[in-house]
XYZ file of C-alpha atoms in Angstrom:
675
model
C -25.184 12.339 -14.246
C -23.053 9.433 -12.446
C -21.350 10.385 -9.329
C -17.621 10.101 -9.247
C -17.032 7.756 -5.971
C -14.378 9.181 -3.368
C -11.373 8.195 -2.940
C -11.259 6.666 0.326
C -9.923 7.536 3.733
C -7.817 4.270 4.218
C -6.326 5.007 0.531
C -5.598 8.517 1.565
C -3.416 6.737 4.466
C -1.742 4.407 1.864
C -0.848 7.688 -0.112
C 0.267 9.218 2.745
C 2.307 6.055 4.217
C 4.164 5.794 0.483
C 4.981 9.969 1.038
C 6.592 9.309 4.367
C 8.964 6.223 2.960
C 9.893 8.746 -0.660
C 13.297 8.385 0.504
C 13.453 4.668 0.163
C 12.620 4.732 -3.456
C 9.902 2.567 -4.889
C 10.594 1.096 -8.193
C 8.956 3.084 -10.833
C 5.711 1.764 -11.903
C 5.315 0.272 -15.591
C 3.341 2.596 -18.312
C 1.786 2.461 -21.585
C 4.365 5.347 -23.197
C 7.110 3.083 -24.940
C 7.738 0.257 -26.614
C 4.604 -2.266 -25.949
C 7.816 -5.236 -25.943
C 8.761 -3.246 -22.193
C 5.148 -5.357 -20.771
C 4.381 -7.950 -23.063
C 5.511 -10.577 -25.256
C 4.842 -13.304 -27.734
C 5.921 -15.581 -30.885
C 3.799 -14.683 -33.796
C 5.262 -17.201 -37.174
C 8.106 -18.007 -34.902
C 9.393 -14.601 -34.232
C 9.368 -12.543 -31.096
C 7.419 -9.754 -31.160
C 9.865 -7.340 -29.496
C 11.654 -7.547 -33.308
C 8.469 -6.285 -34.689
C 5.393 -5.693 -32.722
C 6.300 -1.749 -32.230
C 6.622 -0.940 -36.061
C 3.019 -1.872 -36.502
C 0.790 0.935 -37.103
C -0.907 1.746 -34.034
C -4.034 4.199 -32.301
C -4.516 5.193 -28.674
C -7.399 5.870 -26.986
C -8.006 7.436 -23.277
C -10.817 7.597 -20.701
C -11.480 8.277 -17.164
C -13.153 5.435 -15.634
C -13.783 6.894 -12.349
C -11.736 9.536 -9.896
C -9.138 7.133 -9.340
C -8.612 5.290 -12.948
C -7.466 6.379 -16.178
C -7.909 3.901 -19.234
C -5.453 4.130 -22.164
C -5.273 1.557 -25.284
C -3.246 1.358 -27.638
C -4.117 -1.185 -30.627
C -1.331 -2.330 -32.926
C -2.234 -4.361 -36.166
C -0.710 -6.270 -38.474
C -0.876 -4.803 -42.022
C -0.263 -7.928 -43.501
C -2.463 -10.897 -41.727
C -4.866 -8.559 -39.873
C -3.707 -9.798 -36.625
C -4.660 -7.021 -33.751
C -3.079 -6.636 -30.201
C -5.156 -4.328 -27.955
C -3.477 -3.531 -24.718
C -6.017 -2.145 -21.976
C -3.991 -0.487 -19.527
C -5.450 0.959 -16.048
C -3.611 3.671 -13.806
C -4.687 4.029 -10.264
C -4.701 7.279 -8.913
C -5.223 6.156 -5.188
C -2.477 3.373 -5.225
C 0.850 2.745 -6.646
C -1.024 0.451 -9.097
C -1.495 -0.695 -12.398
C -3.189 -3.418 -14.601
C -3.301 -4.338 -17.984
C -5.096 -7.061 -20.240
C -4.305 -8.247 -23.933
C -6.416 -9.022 -26.291
C -5.289 -10.627 -29.767
C -7.836 -10.464 -32.407
C -7.919 -11.778 -36.479
C -9.586 -9.014 -38.488
C -7.980 -10.700 -41.500
C -10.075 -12.949 -44.021
C -7.481 -16.327 -42.960
C -6.308 -17.894 -39.929
C -3.124 -16.196 -38.993
C 0.008 -17.928 -38.400
C 0.756 -19.587 -35.298
C 0.724 -17.246 -32.041
C 2.587 -19.041 -28.918
C 4.316 -18.321 -25.606
C 2.039 -15.103 -24.886
C 2.988 -13.463 -21.993
C 0.886 -10.812 -20.914
C 3.833 -9.821 -17.924
C 7.856 -9.552 -19.891
C 9.617 -7.232 -17.667
C 12.903 -6.907 -16.346
C 13.943 -4.932 -12.817
C 17.183 -3.932 -11.982
C 18.174 -3.593 -8.067
C 20.743 -1.169 -6.945
C 24.126 -1.303 -5.519
C 24.524 -2.512 -2.198
C 21.174 -4.522 -2.128
C 20.873 -7.393 -0.742
C 19.695 -10.582 -2.982
C 16.306 -10.758 -4.467
C 13.402 -12.547 -2.118
C 10.194 -13.747 -3.224
C 7.354 -14.122 -0.950
C 4.079 -16.179 -1.847
C 1.024 -17.772 -0.663
C 0.503 -21.768 -1.084
C -3.302 -22.463 -2.362
C -5.408 -25.613 -1.258
C -4.176 -29.218 -2.117
C -5.657 -32.009 -3.279
C -6.830 -33.337 -1.258
C -7.016 -30.475 1.061
C -3.797 -30.452 3.777
C -3.209 -29.034 7.361
C -0.664 -26.579 5.348
C -3.233 -25.107 2.923
C -2.049 -21.538 2.541
C 1.271 -21.710 3.957
C 3.297 -18.468 3.431
C 6.331 -19.381 1.092
C 9.662 -17.734 0.678
C 12.367 -18.655 -1.088
C 15.697 -16.368 -2.492
C 16.529 -15.777 -6.359
C 20.027 -16.492 -6.600
C 21.939 -15.120 -9.565
C 21.993 -17.398 -12.826
C 18.683 -19.152 -11.514
C 14.992 -19.601 -12.926
C 12.063 -19.875 -10.293
C 9.016 -21.459 -12.069
C 5.747 -21.215 -10.536
C 2.656 -23.088 -12.297
C -0.569 -24.577 -10.781
C -1.357 -28.095 -11.171
C -4.177 -29.097 -13.359
C -5.287 -25.659 -14.373
C -6.711 -24.715 -10.839
C -5.588 -21.135 -10.122
C -5.319 -21.066 -6.695
C -4.579 -24.924 -6.292
C -1.237 -25.545 -4.938
C -0.003 -22.260 -5.670
C -1.783 -19.089 -6.325
C -0.627 -16.412 -9.027
C 0.550 -13.751 -5.925
C 4.134 -12.684 -5.503
C 6.030 -10.131 -3.507
C 9.300 -9.391 -5.177
C 11.456 -8.020 -2.520
C 14.360 -5.993 -3.840
C 16.502 -6.116 -1.147
C 16.948 -2.683 -0.484
C 13.421 -2.090 1.491
C 11.351 -1.841 -1.890
C 9.730 -3.939 -4.339
C 6.742 -4.979 -6.442
C 3.699 -7.146 -5.550
C 2.367 -8.921 -8.808
C -0.869 -10.427 -9.145
C -2.462 -12.298 -12.355
C -6.308 -12.502 -12.906
C -6.739 -16.028 -14.278
C -9.136 -18.630 -13.423
C -7.253 -21.456 -15.109
C -3.818 -22.578 -15.758
C -1.033 -19.625 -15.528
C 2.736 -19.571 -15.099
C 5.270 -17.467 -13.661
C 8.706 -17.390 -14.000
C 11.926 -15.134 -12.440
C 14.881 -15.430 -14.135
C 17.856 -13.903 -12.255
C 20.618 -12.642 -14.319
C 24.327 -12.985 -13.767
C 24.479 -9.072 -11.887
C 21.990 -7.294 -10.359
C 18.590 -7.853 -12.782
C 15.625 -10.196 -12.859
C 12.879 -10.895 -15.780
C 9.770 -11.781 -14.828
C 7.428 -13.541 -17.550
C 3.897 -14.497 -16.472
C 0.773 -15.271 -18.926
C -1.451 -18.213 -19.484
C 0.598 -21.443 -19.228
C 0.489 -22.929 -22.782
C -0.175 -21.380 -25.993
C 0.320 -22.374 -29.460
C -2.570 -21.695 -31.600
C -3.621 -20.035 -34.743
C -6.801 -17.489 -34.357
C -9.651 -18.035 -37.084
C -10.846 -14.892 -38.691
C -13.262 -12.839 -36.515
C -11.866 -14.721 -33.656
C -10.095 -13.225 -30.230
C -9.023 -14.047 -27.076
C -7.244 -12.165 -24.286
C -4.454 -13.045 -21.865
C -4.271 -13.096 -18.261
C -5.017 -9.576 -16.652
C -1.888 -8.357 -14.828
C -1.170 -5.917 -11.988
C 1.767 -4.250 -10.830
C 2.114 -2.488 -7.456
C 5.487 -1.119 -6.241
C 6.527 -0.318 -2.591
C 8.784 0.840 -0.572
C 9.798 0.799 3.653
C 8.348 -2.608 4.989
C 7.141 -5.874 3.046
C 4.369 -6.391 5.819
C 3.582 -2.744 5.007
C 3.336 -3.640 1.162
C 0.752 -6.360 1.879
C -1.344 -3.972 3.746
C -1.041 -1.397 0.700
C -2.166 -4.603 -1.415
C -5.104 -5.814 0.860
C -6.503 -1.830 0.820
C -6.307 -1.582 -2.954
C -8.137 -5.021 -2.990
C -10.788 -3.996 -0.824
C -11.034 -0.652 -2.881
C -11.050 -1.607 -6.507
C -10.765 -5.696 -6.783
C -13.937 -6.801 -4.319
C -17.303 -7.086 -5.167
C -19.589 -4.599 -2.996
C -23.682 -4.893 -2.475
C -25.633 -1.957 -2.362
C -22.752 -0.026 -3.412
C -21.003 -1.049 0.083
C -18.196 -3.300 0.626
C -19.541 -6.718 2.373
C -18.705 -6.665 5.875
C -18.634 -9.584 8.823
C -21.484 -12.070 7.959
C -22.490 -14.809 10.488
C -24.122 -17.838 8.673
C -25.782 -20.881 9.854
C -26.374 -24.119 8.033
C -28.792 -27.247 8.700
C -26.692 -29.609 6.332
C -24.913 -32.474 7.539
C -21.564 -34.655 6.859
C -21.232 -36.528 3.595
C -25.127 -36.006 2.836
C -24.881 -32.444 3.106
C -28.844 -31.203 2.219
C -29.959 -34.267 0.808
C -32.108 -35.338 3.433
C -33.245 -32.300 4.315
C -36.579 -30.070 4.141
C -38.347 -27.438 4.104
C -39.837 -28.456 7.817
C -36.165 -28.750 9.408
C -34.812 -25.780 7.537
C -38.143 -23.374 9.280
C -37.506 -25.278 12.725
C -33.185 -24.710 12.893
C -34.226 -20.974 12.148
C -36.375 -21.078 14.925
C -34.188 -22.717 17.268
C -30.936 -20.173 16.703
C -33.705 -17.300 17.326
C -35.274 -19.088 20.523
C -31.383 -19.634 21.632
C -31.024 -15.594 21.085
C -28.017 -16.129 18.409
C -28.576 -13.431 15.847
C -27.726 -14.515 12.413
C -27.453 -12.369 9.255
C -27.269 -15.519 6.639
C -29.250 -18.688 6.205
C -26.768 -21.351 4.093
C -28.524 -23.529 1.870
C -25.796 -26.091 0.667
C -25.243 -28.870 -1.951
C -28.438 -31.322 -2.662
C -31.409 -29.022 -2.239
C -32.517 -30.087 -5.530
C -33.485 -33.331 -7.276
C -30.565 -35.769 -7.187
C -30.010 -39.398 -7.378
C -29.840 -39.829 -3.491
C -26.047 -38.033 -3.874
C -25.547 -34.530 -3.547
C -22.939 -34.980 -6.318
C -25.861 -36.228 -8.603
C -28.313 -33.651 -9.554
C -31.071 -34.045 -11.971
C -31.243 -30.498 -12.401
C -30.817 -27.297 -10.431
C -34.613 -27.724 -9.446
C -35.693 -27.919 -5.971
C -37.216 -31.178 -4.855
C -40.637 -30.506 -4.393
C -41.276 -33.918 -1.989
C -38.875 -32.142 0.516
C -39.621 -28.404 -0.562
C -43.244 -28.136 -1.695
C -43.147 -24.413 -2.308
C -39.716 -24.646 -3.869
C -36.951 -22.944 -1.755
C -39.388 -19.888 -1.543
C -40.456 -21.551 1.557
C -37.204 -21.340 3.274
C -36.030 -18.214 1.606
C -38.987 -16.224 2.375
C -39.333 -16.857 5.928
C -35.742 -16.266 6.041
C -36.355 -12.907 4.552
C -39.370 -12.400 7.021
C -36.635 -13.029 9.964
C -34.277 -10.325 8.464
C -31.881 -12.736 6.847
C -30.307 -13.110 3.629
C -30.516 -16.636 1.860
C -27.621 -18.412 0.397
C -27.752 -21.304 -2.120
C -25.191 -23.862 -3.759
C -25.024 -24.729 -7.563
C -22.252 -26.851 -9.600
C -23.413 -25.658 -13.302
C -19.831 -26.561 -14.659
C -19.497 -30.520 -13.619
C -22.314 -32.137 -15.704
C -22.831 -35.841 -14.128
C -24.697 -38.273 -16.374
C -27.917 -37.974 -14.100
C -28.463 -34.511 -15.084
C -31.000 -34.041 -17.322
C -28.427 -31.962 -19.525
C -26.121 -34.705 -20.186
C -28.385 -36.321 -22.645
C -30.192 -33.157 -24.080
C -27.370 -31.171 -25.411
C -24.017 -33.362 -25.472
C -22.663 -30.974 -27.878
C -22.170 -28.160 -25.159
C -20.130 -31.054 -22.961
C -16.333 -31.530 -22.932
C -15.792 -35.317 -21.785
C -12.901 -35.785 -19.136
C -10.148 -37.460 -20.196
C -9.417 -39.110 -16.733
C -9.584 -42.607 -16.474
C -12.875 -43.805 -15.058
C -14.242 -40.581 -14.704
C -17.844 -40.295 -15.965
C -18.475 -36.151 -15.047
C -18.466 -33.804 -18.264
C -17.413 -30.110 -18.374
C -19.992 -27.644 -19.497
C -18.283 -25.424 -21.906
C -18.829 -22.147 -21.477
C -16.816 -20.947 -24.357
C -19.811 -22.253 -26.443
C -22.325 -18.901 -26.789
C -25.509 -21.163 -26.676
C -24.688 -23.155 -23.411
C -23.595 -19.849 -21.458
C -26.844 -18.518 -22.638
C -29.015 -21.355 -21.594
C -26.826 -21.459 -18.206
C -27.315 -17.585 -17.329
C -31.283 -17.782 -18.358
C -31.148 -20.989 -16.076
C -29.636 -19.077 -13.210
C -31.241 -15.869 -13.475
C -34.495 -17.623 -13.392
C -33.651 -19.313 -10.083
C -32.368 -16.244 -8.442
C -35.615 -14.483 -9.124
C -37.797 -17.144 -8.582
C -36.276 -18.622 -5.736
C -35.550 -15.600 -3.781
C -31.835 -16.219 -3.349
C -29.574 -13.513 -2.248
C -26.002 -15.245 -2.726
C -25.373 -17.513 -5.917
C -22.764 -20.208 -4.686
C -21.060 -21.633 -7.688
C -18.806 -24.821 -6.682
C -16.317 -26.563 -9.371
C -15.503 -29.843 -8.080
C -13.487 -30.632 -11.584
C -10.265 -31.421 -9.845
C -8.356 -31.636 -13.455
C -9.780 -28.624 -16.127
C -6.619 -28.282 -17.295
C -6.505 -31.639 -18.460
C -9.905 -31.290 -20.355
C -9.173 -28.099 -21.858
C -5.605 -29.627 -23.412
C -7.556 -33.036 -24.553
C -10.033 -30.637 -26.812
C -7.310 -28.595 -28.281
C -6.167 -29.326 -31.935
C -2.002 -29.164 -32.392
C -2.378 -25.978 -33.737
C -5.099 -24.557 -31.239
C -3.540 -25.599 -27.744
C -4.799 -23.538 -25.223
C -7.917 -21.841 -26.930
C -10.337 -24.603 -25.260
C -9.431 -22.599 -21.897
C -9.283 -19.585 -22.979
C -12.507 -19.544 -24.342
C -13.885 -21.276 -21.396
C -12.611 -18.779 -19.184
C -13.873 -15.611 -20.932
C -16.920 -17.315 -21.225
C -16.756 -17.953 -17.365
C -16.255 -14.179 -16.304
C -18.622 -12.985 -19.127
C -21.361 -15.443 -17.428
C -20.472 -13.783 -14.010
C -20.459 -10.220 -15.600
C -24.104 -10.894 -16.924
C -25.532 -12.268 -13.671
C -24.194 -9.030 -12.084
C -25.950 -6.968 -15.063
C -29.275 -8.679 -14.212
C -28.765 -8.518 -10.826
C -26.778 -5.518 -9.379
C -26.307 -6.353 -5.599
C -26.331 -10.047 -6.367
C -23.189 -11.218 -3.854
C -21.625 -14.570 -5.935
C -19.783 -16.957 -3.627
C -16.558 -18.668 -5.649
C -16.407 -21.971 -3.795
C -14.324 -24.072 -6.438
C -13.987 -27.358 -4.538
C -13.097 -24.924 -1.202
C -10.963 -22.283 -2.433
C -9.180 -23.242 -5.874
C -10.225 -20.941 -8.164
C -9.780 -17.505 -6.435
C -7.487 -15.174 -8.979
C -8.077 -11.487 -9.417
C -10.549 -11.471 -12.015
C -12.838 -14.309 -10.006
C -12.192 -11.823 -6.869
C -13.311 -8.668 -8.891
C -16.619 -10.394 -9.078
C -17.143 -12.985 -6.257
C -16.152 -13.313 -2.630
C -14.453 -16.917 -1.365
C -16.767 -17.362 1.331
C -15.794 -21.326 1.781
C -11.878 -20.826 1.711
C -10.597 -24.391 2.127
C -12.374 -27.895 2.372
C -9.713 -28.575 5.163
C -12.061 -26.492 7.931
C -12.156 -28.004 11.091
C -8.955 -28.281 12.397
C -8.447 -25.333 14.971
C -4.423 -25.097 14.589
C -4.893 -25.194 10.240
C -7.920 -22.392 10.528
C -5.687 -20.363 12.386
C -2.768 -21.036 9.712
C -5.111 -20.494 6.828
C -5.954 -17.430 8.233
C -2.242 -15.941 9.135
C -1.536 -17.512 5.470
C -4.196 -15.479 3.533
C -4.776 -12.624 5.342
C -1.660 -10.884 3.330
C -3.394 -11.338 0.217
C -7.112 -11.704 0.444
C -9.034 -9.569 2.469
C -12.433 -11.344 2.492
C -13.132 -15.194 3.118
C -15.224 -17.304 5.073
C -14.992 -20.813 7.165
C -16.742 -22.859 9.763
C -16.859 -24.002 13.009
C -18.486 -27.961 13.177
C -21.226 -29.400 15.645
C -18.597 -31.356 17.778
C -16.291 -28.546 18.279
C -17.692 -26.895 21.596
C -14.847 -25.550 23.621
C -14.023 -21.841 23.343
C -10.720 -22.255 21.938
C -12.004 -24.501 18.906
C -14.702 -21.780 17.882
C -12.536 -19.264 18.342
C -9.779 -20.940 16.037
C -12.382 -21.857 13.575
C -14.072 -18.678 13.489
C -11.043 -16.145 12.080
C -12.374 -15.129 9.243
C -14.860 -12.334 8.148
C -17.693 -14.740 7.633
C -18.152 -16.937 9.888
C -20.538 -20.088 9.348
C -22.222 -22.162 12.379
C -23.648 -25.558 12.064
C -24.485 -26.435 15.332
C -27.015 -29.295 16.392
C -29.698 -27.212 17.101
C -32.096 -30.119 17.936
C -30.151 -30.706 20.974
C -31.052 -28.574 23.485
C -28.272 -29.713 26.349
C -25.387 -27.730 24.182
C -23.727 -25.671 25.926
C -25.756 -22.215 24.730
C -24.023 -20.020 26.847
C -20.868 -20.972 25.458
C -22.095 -20.647 21.858
C -23.754 -17.296 22.409
C -20.685 -15.947 23.990
C -18.800 -17.030 21.291
C -21.035 -15.209 19.120
C -20.852 -12.113 21.081
C -17.442 -11.625 20.605
C -16.801 -12.945 17.221
C -19.272 -9.826 16.386
C -16.942 -7.661 18.736
C -13.811 -8.553 17.065
C -14.662 -9.469 13.276
C -15.430 -5.748 12.125
C -11.272 -5.539 12.674
C -10.793 -8.142 9.500
C -11.136 -5.528 6.999
C -8.469 -3.877 8.550
C -4.252 -3.928 8.016
C -2.547 -7.389 9.179
C 0.298 -7.920 11.204
C 1.858 -11.569 11.910
C 3.122 -11.356 15.605
C 4.758 -15.168 15.911
C 6.253 -17.044 12.860
C 3.719 -19.708 10.741
C 3.825 -22.769 12.197
C 1.476 -25.883 12.859
C 3.510 -27.259 15.860
C 1.192 -27.888 18.818
C 3.780 -26.710 21.234
C 3.607 -23.160 19.886
C 1.813 -19.791 20.345
C 0.350 -18.162 16.997
C -0.901 -14.678 17.368
C -1.828 -11.835 14.923
C -3.141 -8.370 14.795
C -5.442 -6.706 12.799
C -5.625 -2.835 13.399
C -8.103 -0.237 11.696
C -5.958 3.451 11.876
C -9.136 5.147 10.322
C -11.018 4.355 13.688
C -8.199 3.711 16.605
C -9.283 0.251 16.819
C -8.226 -3.448 16.528
C -7.797 -6.989 17.775
C -4.808 -9.056 18.969
C -5.968 -12.951 18.717
C -3.601 -15.259 20.210
C -3.301 -19.146 20.186
C -1.931 -21.198 22.980
C -1.849 -24.430 21.239
C -2.367 -27.883 23.233
C 1.106 -29.079 23.880
C 2.316 -25.445 24.718
C 4.188 -25.235 27.793
C 4.751 -21.221 27.547
C 2.025 -19.524 29.844
C 3.274 -15.998 28.100
C 3.569 -14.608 24.898
C 5.806 -11.377 24.484
C 3.935 -9.128 21.385
C 5.081 -6.057 19.788
C 2.105 -4.407 18.107
C 2.766 -2.557 14.499
C 0.712 0.426 12.968
C -0.281 2.263 16.158
C -0.227 6.035 16.941
C 2.597 6.571 19.306
C 1.149 9.167 20.854
C -2.304 8.090 21.570
C -3.465 6.209 24.765
C -5.251 2.758 24.047
C -7.469 0.816 25.607
C -7.217 -3.224 25.367
C -10.128 -5.262 26.656
C -9.704 -9.028 26.859
C -13.033 -10.803 25.537
C -13.188 -13.517 28.271
C -15.223 -13.902 31.106
C -12.247 -15.210 33.131
C -9.473 -13.097 31.461
C -6.385 -12.684 33.327
C -6.176 -9.154 32.208
C -9.572 -8.051 31.951
C -8.384 -4.259 30.781
C -5.106 -2.181 30.184
C -4.365 1.176 29.158
C -1.119 1.851 27.054
C 0.153 4.014 24.846
C 0.625 3.296 21.205
C 4.235 3.384 21.800
C 4.260 1.419 24.645
C 2.224 -1.005 22.886
C 4.977 -1.360 19.768
C 7.651 -0.916 21.994
C 8.726 -2.217 24.371
C 5.346 -4.405 23.617
C 3.233 -6.442 26.882
C 2.776 -9.921 27.699
C -0.169 -11.991 27.000
C -0.565 -14.317 29.713
C -2.911 -17.763 29.325
C -3.984 -19.704 31.914
C -4.247 -23.050 30.228
C -3.419 -25.001 27.041
C -5.317 -24.810 24.760
C -6.418 -21.353 25.200
C -7.358 -18.606 22.740
C -7.110 -14.904 23.853
C -8.769 -11.904 22.087
C -7.582 -8.384 23.034
C -9.955 -5.549 21.199
C -8.416 -2.184 21.595
C -9.411 1.504 20.794
C -7.839 4.759 21.384
C -9.356 6.566 24.509
C -7.477 9.530 24.334
C -5.186 11.223 21.418
C -2.288 13.727 22.326
C -2.695 15.189 19.190
C -5.787 16.479 19.575
C -6.052 17.225 22.869
C -2.886 19.992 21.953
């Protein structure tokens, strides 16, 4: 008998917080009880679904998924054409959250009429009288090419009579934009909206002339007919309501993601991980060997820098002299005579996990697959582009890939499967291969195949962790994040100010991500700015014994001290900015343990020695001890009540610019407990 998972303490805190702010009523959650057109919409043979869908014969089934989730499915069938619309709707008991996905299947004997403008989210909300204007907050994605402003927080008002339209460039779901939005109703309430769709999505926020807004979202382009027996699906929709404070709403979102939309290994959420790599700029692993991998692992141990993970990046396989041109994803035996087992077995013996890079969807002419199965590959219509896309909508191609990666994971002893996706314009490829009456079908089948491929890998390897690289963060929608972790959040990775800004911009939306510090940035300010993530990658030149290893050891020790707090609630303490004459600061707080961290960064041109901060989320009656993680700390320790730390707050003083200051804190006494 399966054990029901317990509702987490963090989720309980979320429920209690919601009860405490009940006076500020949250918007009502959507349900599947009423007409289906209150949730979704589409055109069928030119007719709007709200004119006919509710009249089709329907069936309803229900089941308990676990202690926290209830699933209800309603299926509508057109008696004339056999088109079946199935809405799978999940209600969460531990968060004010629902999700749904719509499946469309042709159960008839003939092609269906044209289905178009399919929107898995089509809802209207009205703000109460006296509210301020609707306000929208959302994150930027990672640009092409990546830029310092990647993941910048974006916001805008939604004036009456206007429409705000959002769609990512070229089918990269978290490229320049991400499918995540916090819609503030202007009365201390709102909804957080997200999509699970690893391709081209679209969101429209349509303001009426009074107090309403209509929100429509789905796959960006659909104008297609379905063949007999054929099925497609829509993007998954998540709606989470909130009342009170929009920053608290973002933390509710973070908690929901950690509880329900983040992969677990061995039944546990993945905690902080320190990884090291022995790749090099431009060449990556192309010139690396088993011998130097083992040598560098030994050097980290010799310098007493404890690692959790050994990172084997692109280039370990047979290639054409460039990591982008694999012949096959097969270890180059001239450099790795025992395959990767020589490295992974050694790492495992040292207590380390291993990560290995693959990029199966982009197929170059050097790849054996290019000649062996051209029928599985979609040519890229972009001029002067020779790569092709392995079409995962082809069941034979997907089965071949699944078996290949399954063998590599098993034979080579791989713990974390890292999947890159350096195709910059997948949307152009998909649309190029659509017929006029099948627009959107290639994308839909490729993406459902991509998700099915990962699901099968997880089925065969229950404790497998997947790293969603995708060109450095360009494919991290909700469906992807349900199956994988973004261990490399951005290719713009080695700029201290940008790394600070990326953490600031991502933390409200993703609970887990990774980045690195490079070999040539060895000052504490640089290392602390770069390693502001739950997964930290170090790539120091361990062959150079003159490096400041005392400084590096201290940086790793400090990271291990504060990184555990990245699972907590996030509170920005300064505005987001790339300016070099400003401070940037934030707080991560874990109320369930009474611990947290404040991280403040005085940038190089900043003449202000002091930053005043007011913390959030603390117990006002508890006493906290704050410890600065620096041997030359201005304030090694200080003791404040939670109320004092929140209001009036306290000063953080810097000795020099630039400087990174880490203050870890914990409750040392609690008046509530001693009474």
